[in-house]
CSV table of C-alpha atoms in Angstrom, one decimal:
chain,number,residue,atom,x,y,z
A,1,MET,CA,-1.6,76.6,22.8
A,2,ALA,CA,1.0,74.9,21.4
A,3,ARG,CA,1.1,72.3,24.0
A,4,SER,CA,-3.1,72.3,24.2
A,5,HIS,CA,-2.7,71.3,20.0
A,6,ARG,CA,0.1,68.6,20.2
A,7,PHE,CA,-1.9,66.6,23.0
A,8,SER,CA,-5.1,67.2,21.1
A,9,PHE,CA,-3.2,65.8,18.3
A,10,ARG,CA,-1.8,62.7,20.3
A,11,LEU,CA,-5.0,62.0,21.3
A,12,LEU,CA,-6.7,61.8,17.7
A,13,PHE,CA,-3.5,59.6,17.0
A,14,LEU,CA,-4.1,56.8,20.1
A,15,LEU,CA,-7.8,57.7,19.0
A,16,LEU,CA,-7.4,55.9,15.4
A,17,ILE,CA,-5.0,53.5,16.5
A,18,SER,CA,-7.8,52.1,18.7
A,19,PHE,CA,-10.4,52.2,16.4
A,20,GLU,CA,-8.4,50.5,13.7
A,21,THR,CA,-7.7,47.7,16.2
A,22,ALA,CA,-10.7,47.9,17.0
A,23,ARG,CA,-12.1,47.5,13.4
A,24,ARG,CA,-9.9,44.1,12.4
A,25,PHE,CA,-11.4,42.5,15.2
A,26,SER,CA,-14.8,42.9,14.8
A,27,SER,CA,-14.9,41.7,11.1
A,28,ALA,CA,-13.2,38.7,9.4
A,29,ASP,CA,-10.6,39.2,7.0
A,30,PRO,CA,-12.5,38.5,3.5
A,31,ASN,CA,-9.9,35.9,2.6
A,32,ASP,CA,-9.6,34.2,5.9
A,33,GLU,CA,-14.3,34.2,5.1
A,34,THR,CA,-13.5,32.7,2.4
A,35,CYS,CA,-11.1,30.1,3.2
A,36,LEU,CA,-13.5,28.8,6.1
A,37,LYS,CA,-16.2,28.8,4.0
A,38,ASN,CA,-15.2,27.0,1.1
A,39,LEU,CA,-13.2,24.5,3.4
A,40,ARG,CA,-16.3,23.6,5.2
A,41,GLN,CA,-17.8,23.6,2.1
A,42,SER,CA,-15.2,20.4,0.7
A,43,LEU,CA,-15.6,18.3,3.7
A,44,GLU,CA,-18.4,15.9,5.0
A,45,ASP,CA,-18.8,15.8,8.6
A,46,PRO,CA,-21.0,12.9,9.4
A,47,ALA,CA,-20.0,13.1,13.1
A,48,SER,CA,-21.6,16.8,13.0
A,49,ASN,CA,-17.7,17.8,15.1
A,50,LEU,CA,-17.5,21.1,12.3
A,51,ARG,CA,-21.8,21.6,13.7
A,52,ASN,CA,-20.6,25.4,14.7
A,53,TRP,CA,-18.7,26.0,11.2
A,54,THR,CA,-21.2,28.0,9.7
A,55,SER,CA,-21.3,31.2,7.0
A,56,ASN,CA,-22.4,33.8,10.9
A,57,VAL,CA,-19.2,32.4,12.0
A,58,PHE,CA,-17.0,32.4,9.2
A,59,SER,CA,-18.1,36.4,8.9
A,60,ASN,CA,-16.5,37.1,12.7
A,61,PRO,CA,-14.1,33.7,13.4
A,62,CYS,CA,-11.8,35.9,15.3
A,63,SER,CA,-11.5,38.7,18.6
A,64,GLY,CA,-8.0,39.3,18.8
A,65,PHE,CA,-6.5,35.8,19.8
A,66,THR,CA,-10.0,34.4,20.5
A,67,SER,CA,-11.3,31.6,18.2
A,68,TYR,CA,-15.0,30.7,18.2
A,69,LEU,CA,-14.5,28.4,15.5
A,70,PRO,CA,-13.7,24.6,16.9
A,71,GLY,CA,-10.3,23.7,15.8
A,72,ALA,CA,-9.1,26.8,14.8
A,73,THR,CA,-6.1,29.2,16.3
A,74,CYS,CA,-6.4,33.5,16.1
A,75,ASN,CA,-3.8,35.4,16.5
A,76,ASN,CA,-3.9,39.2,16.0
A,77,GLY,CA,-7.7,38.2,14.1
A,78,ARG,CA,-6.0,36.1,11.5
A,79,ILE,CA,-6.5,32.1,11.3
A,80,TYR,CA,-3.3,30.7,12.2
A,81,LYS,CA,-3.5,27.4,13.1
A,82,LEU,CA,-6.1,25.0,12.1
A,83,SER,CA,-6.5,21.2,14.0
A,84,LEU,CA,-9.4,19.1,13.0
A,85,THR,CA,-7.7,15.8,13.6
A,86,ASN,CA,-9.6,12.1,14.3
A,87,LEU,CA,-13.2,13.5,13.8
A,88,SER,CA,-14.4,11.1,10.9
A,89,LEU,CA,-14.3,13.9,8.4
A,90,ARG,CA,-14.6,12.5,4.5
A,91,GLY,CA,-14.6,14.8,1.2
A,92,SER,CA,-11.8,16.3,0.0
A,93,ILE,CA,-9.1,19.4,0.9
A,94,SER,CA,-10.3,22.7,-0.6
A,95,PRO,CA,-8.0,24.4,-3.1
A,96,PHE,CA,-9.3,27.5,-1.2
A,97,LEU,CA,-7.4,26.9,1.6
A,98,SER,CA,-4.5,29.0,0.0
A,99,ASN,CA,-6.8,32.2,1.2
A,100,CYS,CA,-5.9,31.5,4.5
A,101,THR,CA,-2.3,33.5,4.0
A,102,ASN,CA,-1.6,33.8,7.6
A,103,LEU,CA,-2.1,29.6,8.4
A,104,GLN,CA,1.0,28.5,10.2
A,105,SER,CA,-0.4,25.3,10.9
A,106,LEU,CA,-3.1,23.0,9.5
A,107,ASP,CA,-3.6,19.6,10.1
A,108,LEU,CA,-6.3,17.3,8.9
A,109,SER,CA,-4.7,14.0,10.1
A,110,SER,CA,-6.1,10.9,11.3
A,111,ASN,CA,-9.4,11.2,9.1
A,112,GLN,CA,-10.8,9.2,5.8
A,113,ILE,CA,-10.6,13.1,3.4
A,114,SER,CA,-9.9,11.5,-0.3
A,115,GLY,CA,-8.7,13.2,-3.4
A,116,GLU,CA,-5.1,14.8,-3.8
A,117,ILE,CA,-3.3,17.4,-1.8
A,118,PRO,CA,-4.2,21.1,-4.2
A,119,PRO,CA,-1.0,22.3,-5.4
A,120,GLU,CA,-2.4,25.5,-3.8
A,121,ILE,CA,-1.0,25.3,-0.8
A,122,GLN,CA,2.2,26.9,-2.2
A,123,PHE,CA,0.3,29.7,-1.4
A,124,LEU,CA,0.6,29.5,2.0
A,125,VAL,CA,3.5,30.5,2.8
A,126,ASN,CA,3.5,30.8,6.6
A,127,LEU,CA,3.2,27.3,6.4
A,128,ALA,CA,5.6,25.9,9.4
A,129,VAL,CA,3.4,22.5,9.6
A,130,LEU,CA,1.3,20.0,7.6
A,131,ASN,CA,0.0,17.1,8.9
A,132,LEU,CA,-2.5,14.8,6.3
A,133,SER,CA,-1.6,11.6,7.7
A,134,SER,CA,-3.9,8.7,7.7
A,135,ASN,CA,-6.3,9.7,5.4
A,136,ARG,CA,-6.8,8.2,1.6
A,137,LEU,CA,-5.2,10.7,-0.4
A,138,SER,CA,-4.2,9.9,-4.0
A,139,GLY,CA,-2.0,11.9,-6.4
A,140,GLU,CA,1.1,12.7,-6.0
A,141,ILE,CA,3.1,15.5,-4.4
A,142,SER,CA,3.8,18.8,-5.8
A,143,PRO,CA,6.9,19.8,-6.2
A,144,GLN,CA,5.6,23.6,-5.5
A,145,LEU,CA,5.1,22.4,-2.3
A,146,ALA,CA,8.8,23.0,-1.6
A,147,LEU,CA,8.0,26.8,-2.1
A,148,CYS,CA,6.7,27.0,1.6
A,149,ALA,CA,10.1,27.6,2.8
A,150,TYR,CA,9.2,27.6,6.5
A,151,LEU,CA,8.0,24.2,6.5
A,152,ASN,CA,9.4,22.0,9.5
A,153,VAL,CA,7.1,19.7,9.4
A,154,ILE,CA,5.9,17.1,6.2
A,155,ASP,CA,3.4,14.5,7.5
A,156,LEU,CA,1.6,12.3,4.8
A,157,HIS,CA,2.2,8.7,5.6
A,158,ASP,CA,-0.5,5.9,5.8
A,159,ASN,CA,-2.6,7.8,2.2
A,160,GLN,CA,-3.2,6.4,-1.3
A,161,LEU,CA,0.0,8.7,-2.4
A,162,SER,CA,1.7,7.7,-5.7
A,163,GLY,CA,4.3,8.9,-8.2
A,164,PRO,CA,8.2,10.1,-7.0
A,165,ILE,CA,8.7,11.9,-4.6
A,166,PRO,CA,9.8,15.2,-5.8
A,167,GLN,CA,13.5,16.2,-5.2
A,168,GLN,CA,12.7,20.0,-4.6
A,169,LEU,CA,11.1,19.1,-0.8
A,170,GLY,CA,15.2,18.5,-0.1
A,171,LEU,CA,15.7,21.8,-0.4
A,172,LEU,CA,13.8,22.5,2.4
A,173,ALA,CA,15.9,24.0,5.0
A,174,ARG,CA,14.0,23.8,8.3
A,175,LEU,CA,13.0,20.3,7.8
A,176,SER,CA,12.9,18.3,10.8
A,177,ALA,CA,10.1,16.3,10.6
A,178,PHE,CA,9.3,14.4,7.0
A,179,ASP,CA,7.2,10.9,6.9
A,180,VAL,CA,5.6,9.1,4.0
A,181,SER,CA,5.6,6.0,4.9
A,182,ASN,CA,3.0,3.7,3.7
A,183,ASN,CA,2.1,5.2,0.5
A,184,LYS,CA,1.7,3.7,-2.9
A,185,LEU,CA,4.9,6.2,-4.2
A,186,SER,CA,8.7,5.2,-5.8
A,187,GLY,CA,11.4,6.1,-7.5
A,188,GLN,CA,14.6,6.7,-6.0
A,189,ILE,CA,14.5,8.6,-2.8
A,190,PRO,CA,15.7,12.5,-3.2
A,191,THR,CA,19.1,12.4,-2.2
A,192,TYR,CA,19.0,15.5,-0.1
A,193,LEU,CA,16.4,13.7,2.0
A,194,SER,CA,18.9,11.3,2.4
A,195,ASN,CA,22.0,12.8,3.1
A,196,ARG,CA,24.2,11.9,5.8
A,197,THR,CA,24.5,13.5,9.2
A,198,GLY,CA,27.7,12.1,10.6
A,199,ASN,CA,26.5,8.5,10.4
A,200,PHE,CA,22.8,8.3,10.0
A,201,PRO,CA,20.9,10.1,6.8
A,202,ARG,CA,18.8,13.3,7.3
A,203,PHE,CA,16.0,11.3,7.5
A,204,ASN,CA,16.4,7.5,8.5
A,205,ALA,CA,14.5,3.8,6.6
A,206,SER,CA,10.9,4.4,9.0
A,207,SER,CA,10.2,7.8,6.8
A,208,PHE,CA,10.1,6.0,3.7
A,209,VAL,CA,9.1,2.0,4.7
A,210,GLY,CA,5.7,0.8,3.2
A,211,ASN,CA,5.8,2.0,-0.3
A,212,LYS,CA,6.9,-1.1,-2.7
A,213,GLY,CA,8.1,1.1,-5.6
A,214,LEU,CA,10.0,3.4,-3.1
A,215,TYR,CA,13.9,2.6,-3.2
A,216,GLY,CA,17.9,4.2,-2.4
A,217,TYR,CA,19.1,5.2,0.4
A,218,PRO,CA,18.5,4.6,3.6
A,219,LEU,CA,16.7,1.9,2.4
A,220,GLN,CA,19.1,0.5,0.2
A,221,GLU,CA,20.6,-1.6,3.1
A,222,MET,CA,17.2,-3.1,4.3
A,223,SER,CA,16.7,-4.0,1.1
A,224,LYS,CA,19.7,-6.1,0.9
A,225,SER,CA,19.3,-7.8,4.1
A,226,LYS,CA,16.1,-8.8,2.9
A,227,GLY,CA,17.2,-9.9,-0.3
A,228,LEU,CA,20.5,-12.3,1.6
A,229,SER,CA,17.2,-14.0,3.7
A,230,VAL,CA,14.8,-14.7,0.9
A,231,MET,CA,18.3,-16.7,-0.8
A,232,ALA,CA,19.1,-17.8,2.6
A,233,ILE,CA,15.7,-19.1,3.1
A,234,VAL,CA,15.6,-20.4,-1.1
A,235,GLY,CA,19.6,-22.6,-0.2
A,236,ILE,CA,18.3,-24.1,3.3
A,237,GLY,CA,15.5,-24.9,0.9
A,238,LEU,CA,17.0,-26.5,-2.1
A,239,GLY,CA,19.9,-28.3,0.6
A,240,SER,CA,16.9,-29.8,2.1
A,241,GLY,CA,15.5,-31.5,-1.0
A,242,ILE,CA,18.9,-32.9,-2.3
A,243,ALA,CA,19.7,-34.0,1.1
A,244,SER,CA,16.3,-36.0,0.8
A,245,LEU,CA,17.0,-36.9,-2.5
A,246,MET,CA,20.2,-38.7,-1.3
A,247,ILE,CA,18.8,-40.2,1.5
A,248,SER,CA,16.2,-41.7,-0.7
A,249,PHE,CA,18.6,-43.1,-3.7
A,250,THR,CA,20.5,-44.3,-0.3
A,251,GLY,CA,17.6,-46.3,1.0
A,252,VAL,CA,16.8,-47.3,-2.9
A,253,CYS,CA,20.2,-49.4,-3.7
A,254,ILE,CA,20.3,-50.9,-0.2
A,255,TRP,CA,16.8,-52.4,-0.8
A,256,LEU,CA,18.2,-53.5,-3.9
A,257,ARG,CA,20.9,-55.4,-2.5
A,258,ILE,CA,18.9,-56.9,-0.3
A,259,THR,CA,16.5,-58.1,-2.7
A,260,GLU,CA,18.8,-59.3,-4.9
A,261,LYS,CA,21.0,-61.1,-1.9
A,262,LYS,CA,17.2,-63.2,-1.1
A,263,ILE,CA,17.0,-63.7,-5.0
A,264,ALA,CA,20.6,-65.6,-5.5
A,265,GLU,CA,19.6,-67.4,-1.9
A,266,GLU,CA,15.9,-69.1,-2.8
A,267,GLU,CA,17.7,-69.9,-6.2
A,268,GLY,CA,20.6,-71.6,-4.8
A,269,LYS,CA,18.1,-73.3,-3.1
A,270,ILE,CA,15.6,-74.7,-6.0
A,271,SER,CA,18.6,-76.1,-7.7
A,272,GLN,CA,19.5,-78.0,-4.7
A,273,SER,CA,16.3,-79.5,-4.3
A,274,MET,CA,15.6,-80.5,-7.7
A,275,PRO,CA,16.5,-84.2,-8.6
A,276,ASP,CA,19.6,-85.2,-11.2
A,277,TYR,CA,18.2,-86.7,-14.7
């Protein structure tokens, strides 16, 4: 009897686990549903690349590791990766994106998305990759982005971002790729993003170029070389100008001497030809 009860208990336990697993896989996490629904509403899709992003799918976007949404990847029934690159998308990034709490990679690069980067991204505590490059994003980079402690990649190049680079981003210990080139950023490059590793900075100048108001190492040396080039050009111009003046002045002096000599010779001839009275 005891063995029979133990067997029945184990069987019931396994059935409960199977039921719970099936329940999770058959219905979306309400946070993911809110995330996807609002993201779709905030984006314009003139090329209809997101035509399958509908409310029916949002209620059940995943089946285990299988996703029913183009551009989305699932892990254990949750959205953990969104890759919507080069789809001619417009609009803005929904702050409700933070509801996808299991998200580890977000790539919306090479679109025409505008507006600010929502500070709510700070609540994506599992985020490792953030690529919003080649869009039309504006405003400042939120210091709270540093709360995403697992970030390995921050790629924001070719946007219209302004203001300083937050010092806090330099404290991201896992950060291995960082690019904010070709924006409208200003101020000094944070020390912890430009610290030397041996003879090289943590991130080189290519991560920061194309921001007229940005300065500091590793851009500092480039600025000096540019300054020397400008000075050299100015020096060459001045030298050429002075040389031209000297040549012109010498030419004028020679012409005056020749003219004076001719005048003197003519006067001598005239005086010889005049009769004596």
